[in-house]
Short mmCIF file of C-alpha atoms in Angstrom, two decimals:
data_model
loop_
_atom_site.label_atom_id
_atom_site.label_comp_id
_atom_site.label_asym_id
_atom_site.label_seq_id
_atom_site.Cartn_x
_atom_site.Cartn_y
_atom_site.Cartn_z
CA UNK A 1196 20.29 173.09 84.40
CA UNK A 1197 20.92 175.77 81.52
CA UNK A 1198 20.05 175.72 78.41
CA UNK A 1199 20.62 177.21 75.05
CA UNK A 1200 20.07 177.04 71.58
CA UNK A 1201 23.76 176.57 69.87
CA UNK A 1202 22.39 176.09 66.71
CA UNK A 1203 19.36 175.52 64.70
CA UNK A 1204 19.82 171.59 64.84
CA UNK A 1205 21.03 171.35 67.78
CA UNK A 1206 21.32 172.12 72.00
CA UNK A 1207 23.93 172.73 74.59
CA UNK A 1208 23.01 171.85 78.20
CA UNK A 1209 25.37 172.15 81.35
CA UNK A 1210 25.01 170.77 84.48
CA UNK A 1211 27.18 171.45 87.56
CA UNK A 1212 28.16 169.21 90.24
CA UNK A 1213 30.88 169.29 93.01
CA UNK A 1214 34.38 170.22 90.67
CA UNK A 1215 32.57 168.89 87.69
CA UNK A 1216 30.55 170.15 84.65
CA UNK A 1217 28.78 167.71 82.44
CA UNK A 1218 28.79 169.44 79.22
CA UNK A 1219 25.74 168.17 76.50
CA UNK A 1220 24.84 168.31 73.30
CA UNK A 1221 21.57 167.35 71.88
CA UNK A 1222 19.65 167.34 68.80
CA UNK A 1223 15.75 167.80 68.80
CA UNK A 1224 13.67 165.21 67.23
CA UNK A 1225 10.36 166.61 68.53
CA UNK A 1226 8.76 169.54 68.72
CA UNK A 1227 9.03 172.14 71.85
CA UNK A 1228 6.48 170.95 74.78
CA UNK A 1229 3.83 172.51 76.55
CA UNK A 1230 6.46 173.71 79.54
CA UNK A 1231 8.96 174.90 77.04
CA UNK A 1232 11.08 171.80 76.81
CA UNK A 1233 12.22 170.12 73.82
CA UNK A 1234 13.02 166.39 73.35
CA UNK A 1235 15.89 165.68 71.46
CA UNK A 1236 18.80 162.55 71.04
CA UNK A 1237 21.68 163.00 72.65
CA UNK A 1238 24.95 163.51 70.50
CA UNK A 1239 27.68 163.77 72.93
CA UNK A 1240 28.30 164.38 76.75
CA UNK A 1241 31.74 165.64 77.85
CA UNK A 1242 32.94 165.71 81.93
CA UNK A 1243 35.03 168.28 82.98
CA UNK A 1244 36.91 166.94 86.40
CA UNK A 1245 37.64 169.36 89.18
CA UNK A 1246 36.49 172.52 86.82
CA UNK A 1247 34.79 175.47 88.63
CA UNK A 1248 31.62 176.83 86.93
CA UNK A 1249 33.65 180.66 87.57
CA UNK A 1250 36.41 179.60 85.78
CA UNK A 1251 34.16 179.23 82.45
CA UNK A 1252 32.44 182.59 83.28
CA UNK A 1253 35.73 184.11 83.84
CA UNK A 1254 36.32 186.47 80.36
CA UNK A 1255 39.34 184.72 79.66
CA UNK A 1256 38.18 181.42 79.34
CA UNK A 1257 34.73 182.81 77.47
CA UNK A 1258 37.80 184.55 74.78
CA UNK A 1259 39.45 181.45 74.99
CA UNK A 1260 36.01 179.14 73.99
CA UNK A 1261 34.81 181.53 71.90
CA UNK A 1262 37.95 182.21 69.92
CA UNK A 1263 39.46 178.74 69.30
CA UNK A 1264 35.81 177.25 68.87
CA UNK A 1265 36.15 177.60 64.85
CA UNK A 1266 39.86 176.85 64.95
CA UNK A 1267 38.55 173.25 65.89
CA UNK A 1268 35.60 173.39 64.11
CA UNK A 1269 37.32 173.38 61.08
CA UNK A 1270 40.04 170.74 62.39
CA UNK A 1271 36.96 168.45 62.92
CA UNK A 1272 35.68 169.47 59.14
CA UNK A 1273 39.25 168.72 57.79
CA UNK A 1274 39.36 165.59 59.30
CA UNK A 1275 36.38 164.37 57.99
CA UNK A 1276 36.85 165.47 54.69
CA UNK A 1277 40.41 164.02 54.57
CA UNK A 1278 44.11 163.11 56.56
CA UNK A 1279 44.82 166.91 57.46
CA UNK A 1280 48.13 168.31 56.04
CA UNK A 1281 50.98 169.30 58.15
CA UNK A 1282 50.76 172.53 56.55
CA UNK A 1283 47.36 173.09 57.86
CA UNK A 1284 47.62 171.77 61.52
CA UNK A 1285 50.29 174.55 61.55
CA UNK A 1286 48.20 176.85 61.16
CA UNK A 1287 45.62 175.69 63.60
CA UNK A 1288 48.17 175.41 65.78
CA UNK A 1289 48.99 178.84 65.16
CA UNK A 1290 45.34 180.24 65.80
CA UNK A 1291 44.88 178.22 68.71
CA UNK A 1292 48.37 179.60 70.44
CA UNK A 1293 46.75 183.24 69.03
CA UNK A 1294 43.43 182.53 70.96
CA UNK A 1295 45.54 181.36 74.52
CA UNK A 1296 47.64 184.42 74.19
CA UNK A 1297 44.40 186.46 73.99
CA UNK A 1298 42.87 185.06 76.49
CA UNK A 1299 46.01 185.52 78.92
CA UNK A 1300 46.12 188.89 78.08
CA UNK A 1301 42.62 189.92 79.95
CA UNK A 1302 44.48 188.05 83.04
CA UNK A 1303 45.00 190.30 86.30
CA UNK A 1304 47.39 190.35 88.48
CA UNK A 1305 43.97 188.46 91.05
CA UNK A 1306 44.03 185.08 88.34
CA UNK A 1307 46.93 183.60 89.68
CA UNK A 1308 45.25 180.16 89.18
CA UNK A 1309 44.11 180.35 86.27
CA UNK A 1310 46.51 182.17 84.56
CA UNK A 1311 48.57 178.36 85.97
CA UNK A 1312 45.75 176.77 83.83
CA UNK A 1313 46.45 178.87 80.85
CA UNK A 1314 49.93 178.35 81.04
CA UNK A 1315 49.47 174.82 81.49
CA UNK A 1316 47.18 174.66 78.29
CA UNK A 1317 49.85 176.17 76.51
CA UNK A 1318 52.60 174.17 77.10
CA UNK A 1319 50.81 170.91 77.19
CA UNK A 1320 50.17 171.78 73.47
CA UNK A 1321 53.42 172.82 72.65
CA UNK A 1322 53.98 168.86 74.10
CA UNK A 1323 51.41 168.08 71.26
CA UNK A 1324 53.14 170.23 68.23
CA UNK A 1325 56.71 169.00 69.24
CA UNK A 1326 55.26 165.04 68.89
CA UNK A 1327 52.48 165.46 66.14
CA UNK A 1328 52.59 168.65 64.15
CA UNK A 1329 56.41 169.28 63.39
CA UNK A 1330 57.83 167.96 60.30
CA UNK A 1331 61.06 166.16 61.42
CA UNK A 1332 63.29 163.07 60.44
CA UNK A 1333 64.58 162.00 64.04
CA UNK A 1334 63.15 159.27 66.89
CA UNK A 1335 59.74 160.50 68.97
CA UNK A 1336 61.89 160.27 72.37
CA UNK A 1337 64.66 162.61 70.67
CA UNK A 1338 62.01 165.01 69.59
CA UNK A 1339 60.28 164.99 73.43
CA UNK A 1340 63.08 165.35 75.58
CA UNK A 1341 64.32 168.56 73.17
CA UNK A 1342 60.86 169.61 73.92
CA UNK A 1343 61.79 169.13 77.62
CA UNK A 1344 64.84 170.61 77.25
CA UNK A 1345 63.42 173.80 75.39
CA UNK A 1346 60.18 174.50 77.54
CA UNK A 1347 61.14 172.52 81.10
CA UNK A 1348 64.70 173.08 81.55
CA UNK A 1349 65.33 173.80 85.55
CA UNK A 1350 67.58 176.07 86.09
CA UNK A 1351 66.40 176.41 89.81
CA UNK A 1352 69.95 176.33 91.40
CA UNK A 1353 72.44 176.19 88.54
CA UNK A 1354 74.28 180.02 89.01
CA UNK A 1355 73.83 179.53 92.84
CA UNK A 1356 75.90 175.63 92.67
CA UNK A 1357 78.47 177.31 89.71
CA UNK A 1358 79.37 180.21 92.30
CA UNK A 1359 80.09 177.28 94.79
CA UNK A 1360 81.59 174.68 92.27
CA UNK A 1361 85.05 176.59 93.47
CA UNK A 1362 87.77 175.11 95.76
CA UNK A 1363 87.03 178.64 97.90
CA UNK A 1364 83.63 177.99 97.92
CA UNK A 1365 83.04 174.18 98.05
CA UNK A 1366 82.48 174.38 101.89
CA UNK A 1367 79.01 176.53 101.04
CA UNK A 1368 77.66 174.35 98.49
CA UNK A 1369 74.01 173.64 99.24
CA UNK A 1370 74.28 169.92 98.64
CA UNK A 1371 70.56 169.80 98.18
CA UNK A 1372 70.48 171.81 95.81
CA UNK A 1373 73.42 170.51 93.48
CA UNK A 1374 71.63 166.87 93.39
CA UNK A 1375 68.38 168.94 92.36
CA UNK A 1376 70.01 171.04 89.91
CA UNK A 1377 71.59 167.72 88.49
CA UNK A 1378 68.50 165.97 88.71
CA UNK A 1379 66.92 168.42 86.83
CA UNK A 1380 69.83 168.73 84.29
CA UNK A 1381 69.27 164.35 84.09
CA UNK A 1382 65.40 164.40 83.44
CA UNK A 1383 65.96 166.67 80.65
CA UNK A 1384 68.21 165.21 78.93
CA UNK A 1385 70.69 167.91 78.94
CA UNK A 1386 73.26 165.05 80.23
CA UNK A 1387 76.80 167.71 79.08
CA UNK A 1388 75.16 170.39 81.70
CA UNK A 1389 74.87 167.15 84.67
CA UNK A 1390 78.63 165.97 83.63
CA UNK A 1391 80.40 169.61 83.90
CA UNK A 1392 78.95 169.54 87.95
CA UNK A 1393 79.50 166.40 88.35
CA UNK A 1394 82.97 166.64 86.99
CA UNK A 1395 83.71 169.65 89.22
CA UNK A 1396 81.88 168.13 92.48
CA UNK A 1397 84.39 164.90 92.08
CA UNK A 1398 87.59 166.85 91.66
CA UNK A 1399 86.91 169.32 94.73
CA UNK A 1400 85.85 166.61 96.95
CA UNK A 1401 88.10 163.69 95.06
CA UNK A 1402 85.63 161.49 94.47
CA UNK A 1403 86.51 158.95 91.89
CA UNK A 1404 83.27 157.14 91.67
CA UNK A 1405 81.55 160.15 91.13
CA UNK A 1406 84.25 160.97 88.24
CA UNK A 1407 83.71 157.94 86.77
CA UNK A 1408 80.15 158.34 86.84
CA UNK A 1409 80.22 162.09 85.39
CA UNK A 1410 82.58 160.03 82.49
CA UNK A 1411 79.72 158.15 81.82
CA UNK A 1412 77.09 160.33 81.84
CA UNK A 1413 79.04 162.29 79.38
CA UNK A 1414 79.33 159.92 76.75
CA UNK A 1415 75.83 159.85 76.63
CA UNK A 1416 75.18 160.49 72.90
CA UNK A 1417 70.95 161.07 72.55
CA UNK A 1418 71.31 161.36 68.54
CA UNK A 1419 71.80 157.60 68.98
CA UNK A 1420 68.27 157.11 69.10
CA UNK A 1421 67.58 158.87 66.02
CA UNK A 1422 69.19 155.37 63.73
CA UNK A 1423 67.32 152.27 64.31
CA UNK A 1424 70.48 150.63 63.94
CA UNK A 1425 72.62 152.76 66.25
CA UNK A 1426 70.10 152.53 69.37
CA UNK A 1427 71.67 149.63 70.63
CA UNK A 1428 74.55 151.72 71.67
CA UNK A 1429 72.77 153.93 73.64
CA UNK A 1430 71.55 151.13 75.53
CA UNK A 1431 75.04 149.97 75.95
CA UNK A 1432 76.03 153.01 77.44
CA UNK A 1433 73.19 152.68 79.83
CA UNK A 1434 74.07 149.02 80.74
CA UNK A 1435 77.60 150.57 81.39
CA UNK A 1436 76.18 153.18 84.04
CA UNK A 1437 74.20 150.18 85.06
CA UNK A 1438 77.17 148.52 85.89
CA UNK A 1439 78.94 151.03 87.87
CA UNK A 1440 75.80 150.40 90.58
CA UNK A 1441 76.33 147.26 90.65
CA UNK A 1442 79.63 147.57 91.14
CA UNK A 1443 78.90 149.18 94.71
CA UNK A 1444 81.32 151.76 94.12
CA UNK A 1445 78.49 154.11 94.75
CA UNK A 1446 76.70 152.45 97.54
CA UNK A 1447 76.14 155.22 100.11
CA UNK A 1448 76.74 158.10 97.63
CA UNK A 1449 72.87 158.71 98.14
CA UNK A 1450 71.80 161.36 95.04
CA UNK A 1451 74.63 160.49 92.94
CA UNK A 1452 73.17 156.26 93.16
CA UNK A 1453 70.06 157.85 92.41
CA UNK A 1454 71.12 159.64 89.90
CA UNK A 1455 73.09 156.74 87.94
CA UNK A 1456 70.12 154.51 88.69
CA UNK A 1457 67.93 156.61 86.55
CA UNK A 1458 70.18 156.69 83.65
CA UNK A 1459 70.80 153.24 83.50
CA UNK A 1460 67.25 153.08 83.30
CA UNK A 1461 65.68 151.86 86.50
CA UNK A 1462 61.90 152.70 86.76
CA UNK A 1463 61.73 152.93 90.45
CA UNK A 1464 64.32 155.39 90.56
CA UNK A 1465 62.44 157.46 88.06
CA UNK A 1466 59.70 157.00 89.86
CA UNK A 1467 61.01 158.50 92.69
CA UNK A 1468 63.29 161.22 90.79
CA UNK A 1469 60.08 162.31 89.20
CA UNK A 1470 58.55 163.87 92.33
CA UNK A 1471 60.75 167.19 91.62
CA UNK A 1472 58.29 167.16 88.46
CA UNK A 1473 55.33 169.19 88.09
CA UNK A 1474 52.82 166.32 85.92
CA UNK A 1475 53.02 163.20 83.77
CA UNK A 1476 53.46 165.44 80.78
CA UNK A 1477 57.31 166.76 82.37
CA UNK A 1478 57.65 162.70 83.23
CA UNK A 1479 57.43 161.22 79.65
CA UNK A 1480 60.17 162.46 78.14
CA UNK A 1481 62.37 161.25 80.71
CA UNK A 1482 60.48 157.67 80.61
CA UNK A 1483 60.77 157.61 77.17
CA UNK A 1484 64.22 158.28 77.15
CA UNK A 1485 65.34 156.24 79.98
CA UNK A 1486 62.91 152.98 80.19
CA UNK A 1487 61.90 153.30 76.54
CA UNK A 1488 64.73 154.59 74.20
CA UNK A 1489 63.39 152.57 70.89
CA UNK A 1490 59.75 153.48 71.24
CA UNK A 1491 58.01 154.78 68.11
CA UNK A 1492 55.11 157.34 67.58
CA UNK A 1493 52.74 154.35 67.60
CA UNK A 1494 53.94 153.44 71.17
CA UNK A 1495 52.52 156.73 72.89
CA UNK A 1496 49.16 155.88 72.92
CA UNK A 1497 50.06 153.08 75.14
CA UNK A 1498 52.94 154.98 77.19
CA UNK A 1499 50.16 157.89 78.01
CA UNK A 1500 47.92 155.38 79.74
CA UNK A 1501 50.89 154.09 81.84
CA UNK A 1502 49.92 154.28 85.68
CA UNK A 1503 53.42 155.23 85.85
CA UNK A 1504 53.01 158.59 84.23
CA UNK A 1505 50.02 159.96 86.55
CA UNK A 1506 50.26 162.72 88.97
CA UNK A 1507 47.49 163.02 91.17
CA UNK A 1508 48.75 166.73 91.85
CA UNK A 1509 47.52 167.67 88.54
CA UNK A 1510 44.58 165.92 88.06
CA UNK A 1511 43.18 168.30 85.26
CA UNK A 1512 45.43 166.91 83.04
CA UNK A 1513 43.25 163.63 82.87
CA UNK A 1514 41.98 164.74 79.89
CA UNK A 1515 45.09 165.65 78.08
CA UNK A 1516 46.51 162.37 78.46
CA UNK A 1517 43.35 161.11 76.87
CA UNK A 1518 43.83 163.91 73.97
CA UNK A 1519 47.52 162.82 73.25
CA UNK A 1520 46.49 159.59 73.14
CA UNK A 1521 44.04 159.41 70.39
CA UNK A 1522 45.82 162.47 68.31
CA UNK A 1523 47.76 160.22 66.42
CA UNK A 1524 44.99 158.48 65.02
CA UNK A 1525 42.74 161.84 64.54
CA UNK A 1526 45.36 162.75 62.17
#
């Protein structure tokens, strides 16, 4: 156990066990003991899951703590005093962007993992800015799947399948990767990108199902969602995809029934589809969109806890799904 004075009033205490730190802070209510010790009432005890002592000792992180410590600070003041202004969680926002670029900067080329941590911190609270801090007038799962669009947008295989996408060249298409590139094109929303391959896939094989399926997909109007009153028609769109499957015209089409499942909206398709995705965080917007096109900003604190959304590959992001969650009502 170590120990150290944070502050007149009060004590920080750390204790490390296998991929955890218990993080504690006290505040004495007697005086020190004959062995040194003081007793004191605890105030709050935070675990950190599958966190490495040497990552906290690293100088990066200690920039990182150290740096963004009074950015929150005074977030926690503000909040106490008074419902923070937009204004002003822009500019925390700001500072604590400032104190991850810092800290990335005393990276070497030896921190490839954590420089994936920083990065991850980063653009899980870019994830937090696009739903809570920007001003904006349209629907929570429009503003998360631009956010998708804007920060996760796959472009894995997309010049390799366009050099292909030619009657010359069909015969060296990587079919594998034009369903992933499509895939990816789907779970972000960017449905015009999916329709112009699909639409070139069905006229160099002649596919008609697939055609009518890349008609569909391309009617797909997102701004839909951003009316109460129109979101009804983006459903109907859906249920119009959804009908096409049902139709069996695309029975044995393998990606491309997978891929109209998921826009019509079925969750174990997305389930599946969502396996080419890194964490819950790149999953939501696609949920949202797909299996929960009316939900409000109230809704996310329930759609965060959703066993659907976690990804044991990331477990570190436990605690960001527990942030998100209870944002909404810190501000």
């Amino acid at each position: 156990m170590n120990e150290g004075q944070q502050k007149k009033s009060s004590f920080a205490a750390w204790d490390v066990a296998e991929n955890e730190i218990v993080v504690a802070l006290s505040e004495p209510k007697q005086t020190q003991q004959r062995d040194g010790s003081v007793k004191g009432e605890l105030i709050r005890a935070v675990s950190l899951k599958n966190t490495h002592l040497g990552s906290l000792s690293h100088p990066a992180m200690q920039t990182l703590i150290q740096e963004s410590h009074s950015t929150f600070c005074r977030a926690q003041k503000l909040a106490k005093e008074a419902t923070i202004r937009v204004d002003e969680l822009r500019l925390l926002s700001l500072e604590y962007r400032s104190s991850l670029r810092a800290a990335q900067s005393l990276l070497t080329d030896g921190d490839v993992e954590l420089r994936e941590t920083l990065n991850l911190y980063e653009l899980i609270w870019s994830l937090a800015e696009a739903i809570f801090i920007h001003s904006h007038d349209s629907s929570i799962v429009v503003d998360t799947i631009t956010w998708s669009q804007l920060c996760l947008a796959r472009t894995t295989y997309a010049e390799e399948v366009s050099e292909c996408l030619r009657r010359n060249k069909i015969s060296q298409l990587d079919k594998d990767h034009f369903w992933k590139q499509v895939a990816y094109f789907i779970l972000s929303g960017l449905f015009s990108n999916a329709t112009a391959f699909l639409e070139s896939y069905a006229m160099l094989t002649k596919d008609d199902a697939i055609r009518e399926l890349a008609k569909l997909i391309g009617a797909m109007d997102i701004s839909l969602l951003n009316d109460p009153n129109t979101q009804i028609d983006f459903i109907k769109q859906q249920n119009a995809i959804h009908e096409l499957c049902d139709s069996g015209r695309l029975w044995g089409k393998g990606e491309a029934e997978k891929i109209a499942l998921v826009v019509s909206g079925d969750p174990t398709a997305l389930k599946r589809m969502s396996g080419l995705l890194d964490g819950w965080f790149e999953t939501m917007p696609a949920y949202l969109l797909f299996l929960r096109p009316r939900a409000t900003l109230s809704d996310l604190h329930d759609v965060v806890q959703l066993d659907f959304l976690i990804d044991n590959r990331i477990e570190e992001c436990e605690i960001t799904r527990e942030y998100l969650s209870g944002l909404e009502e810190f501000i």
